[in-house]
PDB file of C-alpha atoms in Angstrom:
ATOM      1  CA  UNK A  30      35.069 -66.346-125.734  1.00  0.00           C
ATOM      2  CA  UNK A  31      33.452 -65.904-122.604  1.00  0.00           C
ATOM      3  CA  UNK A  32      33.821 -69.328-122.033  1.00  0.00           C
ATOM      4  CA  UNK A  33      37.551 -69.191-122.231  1.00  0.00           C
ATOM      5  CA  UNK A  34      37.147 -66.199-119.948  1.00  0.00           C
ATOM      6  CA  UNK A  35      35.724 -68.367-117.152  1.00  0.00           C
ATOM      7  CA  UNK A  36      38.214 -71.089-117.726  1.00  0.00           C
ATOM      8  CA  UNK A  37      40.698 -68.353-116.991  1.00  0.00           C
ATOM      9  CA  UNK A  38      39.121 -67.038-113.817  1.00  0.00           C
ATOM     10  CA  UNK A  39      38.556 -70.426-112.169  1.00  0.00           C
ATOM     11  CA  UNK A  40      42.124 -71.304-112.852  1.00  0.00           C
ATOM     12  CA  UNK A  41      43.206 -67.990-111.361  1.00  0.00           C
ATOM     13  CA  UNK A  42      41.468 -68.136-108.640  1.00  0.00           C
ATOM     14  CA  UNK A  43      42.570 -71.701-107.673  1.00  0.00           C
ATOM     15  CA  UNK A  44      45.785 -70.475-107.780  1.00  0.00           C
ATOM     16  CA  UNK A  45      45.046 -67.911-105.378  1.00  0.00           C
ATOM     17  CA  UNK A  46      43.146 -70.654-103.632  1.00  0.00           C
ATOM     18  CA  UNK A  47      46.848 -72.651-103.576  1.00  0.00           C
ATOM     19  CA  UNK A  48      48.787 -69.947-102.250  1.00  0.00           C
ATOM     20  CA  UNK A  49      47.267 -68.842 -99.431  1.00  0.00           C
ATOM     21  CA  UNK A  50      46.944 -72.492 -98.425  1.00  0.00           C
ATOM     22  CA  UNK A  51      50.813 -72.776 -98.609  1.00  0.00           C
ATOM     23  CA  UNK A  52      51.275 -69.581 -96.667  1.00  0.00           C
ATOM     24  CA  UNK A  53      48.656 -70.471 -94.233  1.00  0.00           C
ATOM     25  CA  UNK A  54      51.024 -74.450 -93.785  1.00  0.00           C
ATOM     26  CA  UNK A  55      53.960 -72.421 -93.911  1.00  0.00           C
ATOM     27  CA  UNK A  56      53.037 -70.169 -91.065  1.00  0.00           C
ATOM     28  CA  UNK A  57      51.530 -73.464 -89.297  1.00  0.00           C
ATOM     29  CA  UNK A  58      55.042 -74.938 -89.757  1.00  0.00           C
ATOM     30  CA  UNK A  59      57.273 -71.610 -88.357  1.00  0.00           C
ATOM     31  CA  UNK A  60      55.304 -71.979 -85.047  1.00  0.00           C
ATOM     32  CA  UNK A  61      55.674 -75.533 -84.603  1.00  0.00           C
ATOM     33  CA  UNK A  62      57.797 -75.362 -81.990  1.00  0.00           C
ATOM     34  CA  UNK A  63      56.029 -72.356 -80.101  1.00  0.00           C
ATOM     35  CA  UNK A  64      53.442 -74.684 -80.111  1.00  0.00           C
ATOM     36  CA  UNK A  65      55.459 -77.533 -78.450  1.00  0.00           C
ATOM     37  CA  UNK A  66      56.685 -75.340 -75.984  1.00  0.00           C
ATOM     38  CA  UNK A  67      53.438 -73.834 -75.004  1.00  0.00           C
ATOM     39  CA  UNK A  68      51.798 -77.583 -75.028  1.00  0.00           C
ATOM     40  CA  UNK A  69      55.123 -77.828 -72.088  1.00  0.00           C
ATOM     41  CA  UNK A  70      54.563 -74.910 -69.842  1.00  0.00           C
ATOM     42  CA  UNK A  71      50.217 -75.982 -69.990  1.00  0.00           C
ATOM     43  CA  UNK A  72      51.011 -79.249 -68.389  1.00  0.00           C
ATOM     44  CA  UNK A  73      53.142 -77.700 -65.780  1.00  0.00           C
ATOM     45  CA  UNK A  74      51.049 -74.960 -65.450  1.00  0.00           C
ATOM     46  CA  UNK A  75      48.214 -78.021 -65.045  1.00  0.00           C
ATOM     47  CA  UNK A  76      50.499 -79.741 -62.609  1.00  0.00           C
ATOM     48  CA  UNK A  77      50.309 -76.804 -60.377  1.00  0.00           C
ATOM     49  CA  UNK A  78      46.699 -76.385 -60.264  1.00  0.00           C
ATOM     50  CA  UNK A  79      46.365 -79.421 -59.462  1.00  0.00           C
ATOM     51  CA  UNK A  80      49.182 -79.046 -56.479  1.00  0.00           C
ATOM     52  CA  UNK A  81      47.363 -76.108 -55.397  1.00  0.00           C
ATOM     53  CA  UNK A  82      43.734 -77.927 -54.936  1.00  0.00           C
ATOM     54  CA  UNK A  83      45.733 -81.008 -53.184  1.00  0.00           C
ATOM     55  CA  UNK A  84      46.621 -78.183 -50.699  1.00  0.00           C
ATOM     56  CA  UNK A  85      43.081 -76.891 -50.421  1.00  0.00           C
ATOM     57  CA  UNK A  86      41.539 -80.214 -50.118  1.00  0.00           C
ATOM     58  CA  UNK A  87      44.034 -80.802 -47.015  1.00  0.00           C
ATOM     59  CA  UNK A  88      42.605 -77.326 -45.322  1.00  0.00           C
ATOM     60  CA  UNK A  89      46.277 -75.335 -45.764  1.00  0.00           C
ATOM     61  CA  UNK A  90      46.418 -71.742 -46.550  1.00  0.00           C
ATOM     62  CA  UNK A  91      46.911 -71.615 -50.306  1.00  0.00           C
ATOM     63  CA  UNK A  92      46.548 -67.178 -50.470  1.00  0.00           C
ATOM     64  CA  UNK A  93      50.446 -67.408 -51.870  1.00  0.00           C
ATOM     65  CA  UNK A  94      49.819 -70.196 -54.336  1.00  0.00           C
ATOM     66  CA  UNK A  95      47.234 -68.610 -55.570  1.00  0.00           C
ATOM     67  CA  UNK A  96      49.225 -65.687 -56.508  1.00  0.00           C
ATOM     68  CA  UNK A  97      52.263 -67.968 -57.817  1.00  0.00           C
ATOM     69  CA  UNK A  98      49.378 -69.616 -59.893  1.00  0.00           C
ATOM     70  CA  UNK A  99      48.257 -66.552 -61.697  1.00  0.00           C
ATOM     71  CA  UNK A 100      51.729 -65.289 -62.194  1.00  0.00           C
ATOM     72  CA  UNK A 101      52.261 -68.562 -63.900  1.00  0.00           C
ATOM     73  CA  UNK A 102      49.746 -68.534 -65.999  1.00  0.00           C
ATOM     74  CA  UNK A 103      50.624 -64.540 -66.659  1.00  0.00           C
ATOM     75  CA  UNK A 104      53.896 -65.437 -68.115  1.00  0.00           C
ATOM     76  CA  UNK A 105      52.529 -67.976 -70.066  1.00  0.00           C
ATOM     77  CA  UNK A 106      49.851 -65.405 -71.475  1.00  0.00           C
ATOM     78  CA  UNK A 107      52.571 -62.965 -72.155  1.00  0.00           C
ATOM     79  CA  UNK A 108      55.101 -65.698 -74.022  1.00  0.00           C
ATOM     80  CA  UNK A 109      52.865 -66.893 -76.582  1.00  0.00           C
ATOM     81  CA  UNK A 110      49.532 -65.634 -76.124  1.00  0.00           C
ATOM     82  CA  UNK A 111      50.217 -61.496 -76.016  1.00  0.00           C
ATOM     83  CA  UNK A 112      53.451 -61.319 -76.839  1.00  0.00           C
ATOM     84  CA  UNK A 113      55.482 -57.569 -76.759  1.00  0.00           C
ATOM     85  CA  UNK A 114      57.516 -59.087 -79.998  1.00  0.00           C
ATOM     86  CA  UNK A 115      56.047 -59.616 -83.234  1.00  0.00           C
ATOM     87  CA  UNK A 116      53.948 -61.774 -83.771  1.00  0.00           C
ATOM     88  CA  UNK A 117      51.541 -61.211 -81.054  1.00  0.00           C
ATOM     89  CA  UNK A 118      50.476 -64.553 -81.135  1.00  0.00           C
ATOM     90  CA  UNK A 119      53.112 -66.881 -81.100  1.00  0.00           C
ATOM     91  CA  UNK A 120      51.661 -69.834 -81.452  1.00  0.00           C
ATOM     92  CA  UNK A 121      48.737 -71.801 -83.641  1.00  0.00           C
ATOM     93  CA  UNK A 122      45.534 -70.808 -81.872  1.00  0.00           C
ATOM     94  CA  UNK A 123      42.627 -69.013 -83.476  1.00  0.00           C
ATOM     95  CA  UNK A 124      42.213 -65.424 -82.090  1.00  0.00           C
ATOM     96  CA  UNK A 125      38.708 -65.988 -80.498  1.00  0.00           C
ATOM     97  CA  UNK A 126      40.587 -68.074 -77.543  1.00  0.00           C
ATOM     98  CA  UNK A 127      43.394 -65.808 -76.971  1.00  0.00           C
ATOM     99  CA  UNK A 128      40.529 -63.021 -76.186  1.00  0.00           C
ATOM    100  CA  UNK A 129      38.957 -65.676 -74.074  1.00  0.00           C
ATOM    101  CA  UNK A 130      42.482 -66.879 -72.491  1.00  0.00           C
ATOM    102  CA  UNK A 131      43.828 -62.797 -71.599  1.00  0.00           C
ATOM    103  CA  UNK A 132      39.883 -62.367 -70.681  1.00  0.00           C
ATOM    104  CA  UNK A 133      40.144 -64.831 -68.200  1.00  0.00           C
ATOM    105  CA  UNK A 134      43.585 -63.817 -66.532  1.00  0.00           C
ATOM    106  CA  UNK A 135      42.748 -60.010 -66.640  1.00  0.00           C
ATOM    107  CA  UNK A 136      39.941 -61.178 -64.156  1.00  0.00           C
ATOM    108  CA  UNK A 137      41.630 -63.203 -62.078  1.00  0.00           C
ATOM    109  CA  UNK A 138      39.790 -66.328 -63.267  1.00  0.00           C
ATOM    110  CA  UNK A 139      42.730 -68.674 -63.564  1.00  0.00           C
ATOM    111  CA  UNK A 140      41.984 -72.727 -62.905  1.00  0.00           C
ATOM    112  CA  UNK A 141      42.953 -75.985 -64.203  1.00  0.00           C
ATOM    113  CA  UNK A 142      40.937 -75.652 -67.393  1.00  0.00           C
ATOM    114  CA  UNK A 143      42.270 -71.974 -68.226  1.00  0.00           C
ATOM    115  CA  UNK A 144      44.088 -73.377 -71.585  1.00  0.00           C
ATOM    116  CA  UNK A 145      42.080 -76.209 -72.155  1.00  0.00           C
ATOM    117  CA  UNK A 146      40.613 -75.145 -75.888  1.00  0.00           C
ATOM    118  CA  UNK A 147      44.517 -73.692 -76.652  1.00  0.00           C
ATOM    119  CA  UNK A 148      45.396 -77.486 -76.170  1.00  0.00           C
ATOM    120  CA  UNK A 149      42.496 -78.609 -78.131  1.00  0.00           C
ATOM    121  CA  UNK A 150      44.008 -76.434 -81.194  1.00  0.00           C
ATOM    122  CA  UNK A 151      47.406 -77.462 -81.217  1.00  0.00           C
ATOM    123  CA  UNK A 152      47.063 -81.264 -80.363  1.00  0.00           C
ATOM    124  CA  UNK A 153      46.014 -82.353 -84.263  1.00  0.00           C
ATOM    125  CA  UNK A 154      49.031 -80.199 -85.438  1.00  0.00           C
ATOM    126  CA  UNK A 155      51.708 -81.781 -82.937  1.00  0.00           C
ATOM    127  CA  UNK A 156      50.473 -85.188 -83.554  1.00  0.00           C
ATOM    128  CA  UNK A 157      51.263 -85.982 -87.022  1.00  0.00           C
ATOM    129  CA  UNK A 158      54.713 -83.997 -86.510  1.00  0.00           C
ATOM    130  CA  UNK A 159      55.593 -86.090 -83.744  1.00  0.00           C
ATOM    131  CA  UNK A 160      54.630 -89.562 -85.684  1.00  0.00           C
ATOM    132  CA  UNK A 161      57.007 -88.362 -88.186  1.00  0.00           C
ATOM    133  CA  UNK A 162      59.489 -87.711 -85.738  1.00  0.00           C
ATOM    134  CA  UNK A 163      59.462 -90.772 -83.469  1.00  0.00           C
ATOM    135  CA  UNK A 164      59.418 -92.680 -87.481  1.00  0.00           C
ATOM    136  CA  UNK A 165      62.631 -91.013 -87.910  1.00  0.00           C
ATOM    137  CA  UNK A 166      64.097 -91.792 -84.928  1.00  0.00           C
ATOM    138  CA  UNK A 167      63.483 -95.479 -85.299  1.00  0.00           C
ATOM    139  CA  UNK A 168      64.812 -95.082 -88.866  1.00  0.00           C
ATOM    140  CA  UNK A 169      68.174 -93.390 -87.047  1.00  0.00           C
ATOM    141  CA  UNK A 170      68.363 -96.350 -84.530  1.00  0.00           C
ATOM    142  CA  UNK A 171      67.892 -99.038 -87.140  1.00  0.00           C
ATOM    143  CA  UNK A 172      71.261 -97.504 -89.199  1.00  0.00           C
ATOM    144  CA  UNK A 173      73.162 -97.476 -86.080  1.00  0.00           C
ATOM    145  CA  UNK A 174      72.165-100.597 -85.552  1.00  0.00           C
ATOM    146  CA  UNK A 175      72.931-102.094 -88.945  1.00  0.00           C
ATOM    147  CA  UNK A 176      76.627 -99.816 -88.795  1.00  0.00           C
ATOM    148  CA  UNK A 177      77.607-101.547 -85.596  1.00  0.00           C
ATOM    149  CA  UNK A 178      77.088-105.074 -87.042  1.00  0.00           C
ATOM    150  CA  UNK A 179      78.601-104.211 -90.017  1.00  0.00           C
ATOM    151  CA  UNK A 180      81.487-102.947 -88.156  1.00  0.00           C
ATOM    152  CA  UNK A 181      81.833-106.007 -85.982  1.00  0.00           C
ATOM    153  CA  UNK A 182      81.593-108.035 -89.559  1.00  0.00           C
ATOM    154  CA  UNK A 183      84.832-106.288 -90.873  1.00  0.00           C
ATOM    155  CA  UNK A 184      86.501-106.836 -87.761  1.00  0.00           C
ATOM    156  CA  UNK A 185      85.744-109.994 -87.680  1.00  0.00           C
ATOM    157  CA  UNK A 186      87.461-110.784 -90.828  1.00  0.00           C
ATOM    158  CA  UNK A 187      90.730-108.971 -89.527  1.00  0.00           C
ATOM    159  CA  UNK A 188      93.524-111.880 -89.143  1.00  0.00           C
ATOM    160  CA  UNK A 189      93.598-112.639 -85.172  1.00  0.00           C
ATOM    161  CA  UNK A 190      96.328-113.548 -83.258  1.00  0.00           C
ATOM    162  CA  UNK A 191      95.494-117.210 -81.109  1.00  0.00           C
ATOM    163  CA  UNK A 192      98.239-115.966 -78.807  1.00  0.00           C
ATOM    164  CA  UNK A 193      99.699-112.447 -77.475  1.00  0.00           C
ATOM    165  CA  UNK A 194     101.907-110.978 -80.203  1.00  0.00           C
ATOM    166  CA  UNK A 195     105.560-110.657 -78.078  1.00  0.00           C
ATOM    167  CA  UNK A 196     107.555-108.034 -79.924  1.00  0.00           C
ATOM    168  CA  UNK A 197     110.343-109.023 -78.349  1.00  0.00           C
ATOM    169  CA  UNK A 198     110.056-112.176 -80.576  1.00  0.00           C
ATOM    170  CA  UNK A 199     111.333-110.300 -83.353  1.00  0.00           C
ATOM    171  CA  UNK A 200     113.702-108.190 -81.630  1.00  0.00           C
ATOM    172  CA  UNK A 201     116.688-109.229 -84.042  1.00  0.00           C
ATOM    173  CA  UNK A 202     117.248-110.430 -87.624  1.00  0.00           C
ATOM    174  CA  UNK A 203     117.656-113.676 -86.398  1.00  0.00           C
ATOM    175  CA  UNK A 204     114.392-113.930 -84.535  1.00  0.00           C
ATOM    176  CA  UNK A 205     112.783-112.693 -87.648  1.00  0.00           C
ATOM    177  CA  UNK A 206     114.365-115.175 -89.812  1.00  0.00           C
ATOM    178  CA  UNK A 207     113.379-118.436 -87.732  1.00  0.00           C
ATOM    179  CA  UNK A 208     109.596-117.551 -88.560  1.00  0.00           C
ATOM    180  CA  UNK A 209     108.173-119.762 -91.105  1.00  0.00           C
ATOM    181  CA  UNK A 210     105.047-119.597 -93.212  1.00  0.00           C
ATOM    182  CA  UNK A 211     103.422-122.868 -93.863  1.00  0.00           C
ATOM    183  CA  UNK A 212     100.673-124.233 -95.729  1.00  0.00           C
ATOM    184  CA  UNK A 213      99.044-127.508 -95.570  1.00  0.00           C
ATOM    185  CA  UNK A 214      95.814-128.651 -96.888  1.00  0.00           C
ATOM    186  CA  UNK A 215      94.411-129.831 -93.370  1.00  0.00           C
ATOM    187  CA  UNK A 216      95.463-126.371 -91.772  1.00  0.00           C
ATOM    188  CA  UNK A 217      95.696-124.009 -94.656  1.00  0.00           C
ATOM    189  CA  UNK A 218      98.388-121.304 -94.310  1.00  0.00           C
ATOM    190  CA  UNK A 219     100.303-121.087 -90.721  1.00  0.00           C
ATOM    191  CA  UNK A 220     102.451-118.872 -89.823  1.00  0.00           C
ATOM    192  CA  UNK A 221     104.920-120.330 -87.588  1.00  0.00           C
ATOM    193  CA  UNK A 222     106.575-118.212 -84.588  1.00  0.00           C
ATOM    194  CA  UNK A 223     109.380-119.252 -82.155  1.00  0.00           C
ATOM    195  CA  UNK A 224     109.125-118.213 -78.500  1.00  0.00           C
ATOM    196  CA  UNK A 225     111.582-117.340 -75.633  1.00  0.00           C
ATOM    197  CA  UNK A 226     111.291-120.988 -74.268  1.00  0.00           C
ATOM    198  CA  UNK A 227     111.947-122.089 -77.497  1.00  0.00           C
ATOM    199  CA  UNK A 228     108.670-123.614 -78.164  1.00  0.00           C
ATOM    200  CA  UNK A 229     107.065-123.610 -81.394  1.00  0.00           C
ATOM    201  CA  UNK A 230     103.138-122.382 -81.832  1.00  0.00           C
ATOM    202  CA  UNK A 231     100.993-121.296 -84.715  1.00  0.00           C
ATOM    203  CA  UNK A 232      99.670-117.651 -83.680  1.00  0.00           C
ATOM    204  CA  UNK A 233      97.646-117.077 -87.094  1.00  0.00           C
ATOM    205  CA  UNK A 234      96.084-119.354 -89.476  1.00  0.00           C
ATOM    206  CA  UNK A 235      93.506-118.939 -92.266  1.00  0.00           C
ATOM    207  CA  UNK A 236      91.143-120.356 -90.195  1.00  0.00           C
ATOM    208  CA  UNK A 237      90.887-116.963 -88.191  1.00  0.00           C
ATOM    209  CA  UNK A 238      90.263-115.478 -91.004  1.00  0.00           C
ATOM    210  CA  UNK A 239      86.555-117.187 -91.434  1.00  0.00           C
TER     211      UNK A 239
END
């Protein structure tokens, strides 16, 4: 009895265990592309930093950068990190570094490393999504690929005319009854056109049709 019991509270519990896992992925999934988009605006953000200690290094006033710098990193703060909308946090970092991330900017303390352990977070998630996604992009080019050579098969098999088709060749009953079909062994079916000049030529044969 009591055994049974246990059994049943194990196996609830697991499920539990199961569903919050699931709503935990699910949740990771829905911000998947926060996270991208934050990973974005970092490496610009990093790209000014670094801009902005290039300008130091060469002795030139940087007081205005500085300010553009921290209003950059603001926005960023405010877009994914603190947001006014629902969720707060928009994007998959634990709380403990968004403290340390708004800490940072209320002080003024903003520098190339500012978002350094956000980056750290989201990496292992974008990864495997983007393995998947460059997989199915090969998988898309490889279709296209096979479509347009199976395209240029078919047409390849479409009868082809050795010479330009002249309409005017068949302008009349009578042109159109001075056209002969002919088969032969050597040449296989021909089919025989007249032309202004008079000459005689074969425009299509079997053989275009290999």
């Amino acid at each position: 009895m009591h055994s049974a019991m246990a059994i049943d509270t194990t196996s609830g519990e697991g499920f539990q265990r199961k569903q919050a896992t699931s709503k935990r992925q699910q949740s990771t999934l829905n911000l998947v592309i926060n996270d991208l988009k934050f990973f974005r605006e970092i490496e610009k953000f990093k790209m000014t930093c670094k801009a902005v200690s290039d300008l130091e290094k060469a002795e030139i006033s940087i007081e205005g950068f500085r300010s553009l710098l921290w209003n950059k990193a603001y926005t960023i703060t405010k877009l994914f990190l603190d947001s006014d909308i629902p969720p707060r946090v928009r994007v998959n970092v634990p709380n403990y570094q968004v403290r340390i991330v708004l800490e940072a900017v209320q002080h003024g303390t903003v520098m190339h490393s500012l978002f350094h352990n956000c980056t750290i977070s989201i990496i292992p998630i974008l990864i495997p999504l983007w393995r998947k996604y460059r997989a199915l992009r090969a998988m898309e080019a490889y279709m296209n690929k096979n479509l347009i050579q199976n395209t240029n098969a078919i047409n390849s098999l479409k009868p082809r005319l050795n010479e330009p088709w002249d309409l005017s060749y068949a302008s009349s009953t009578e042109d159109i009854r001075s056209q002969t079909l002919r088969f032969n062994l050597s040449s296989g079916i021909q089919l025989i056109l007249p032309s202004s000049s008079g000459k005689i030529y074969q425009t299509i044969s079997d053989h275009a049709l290999k």
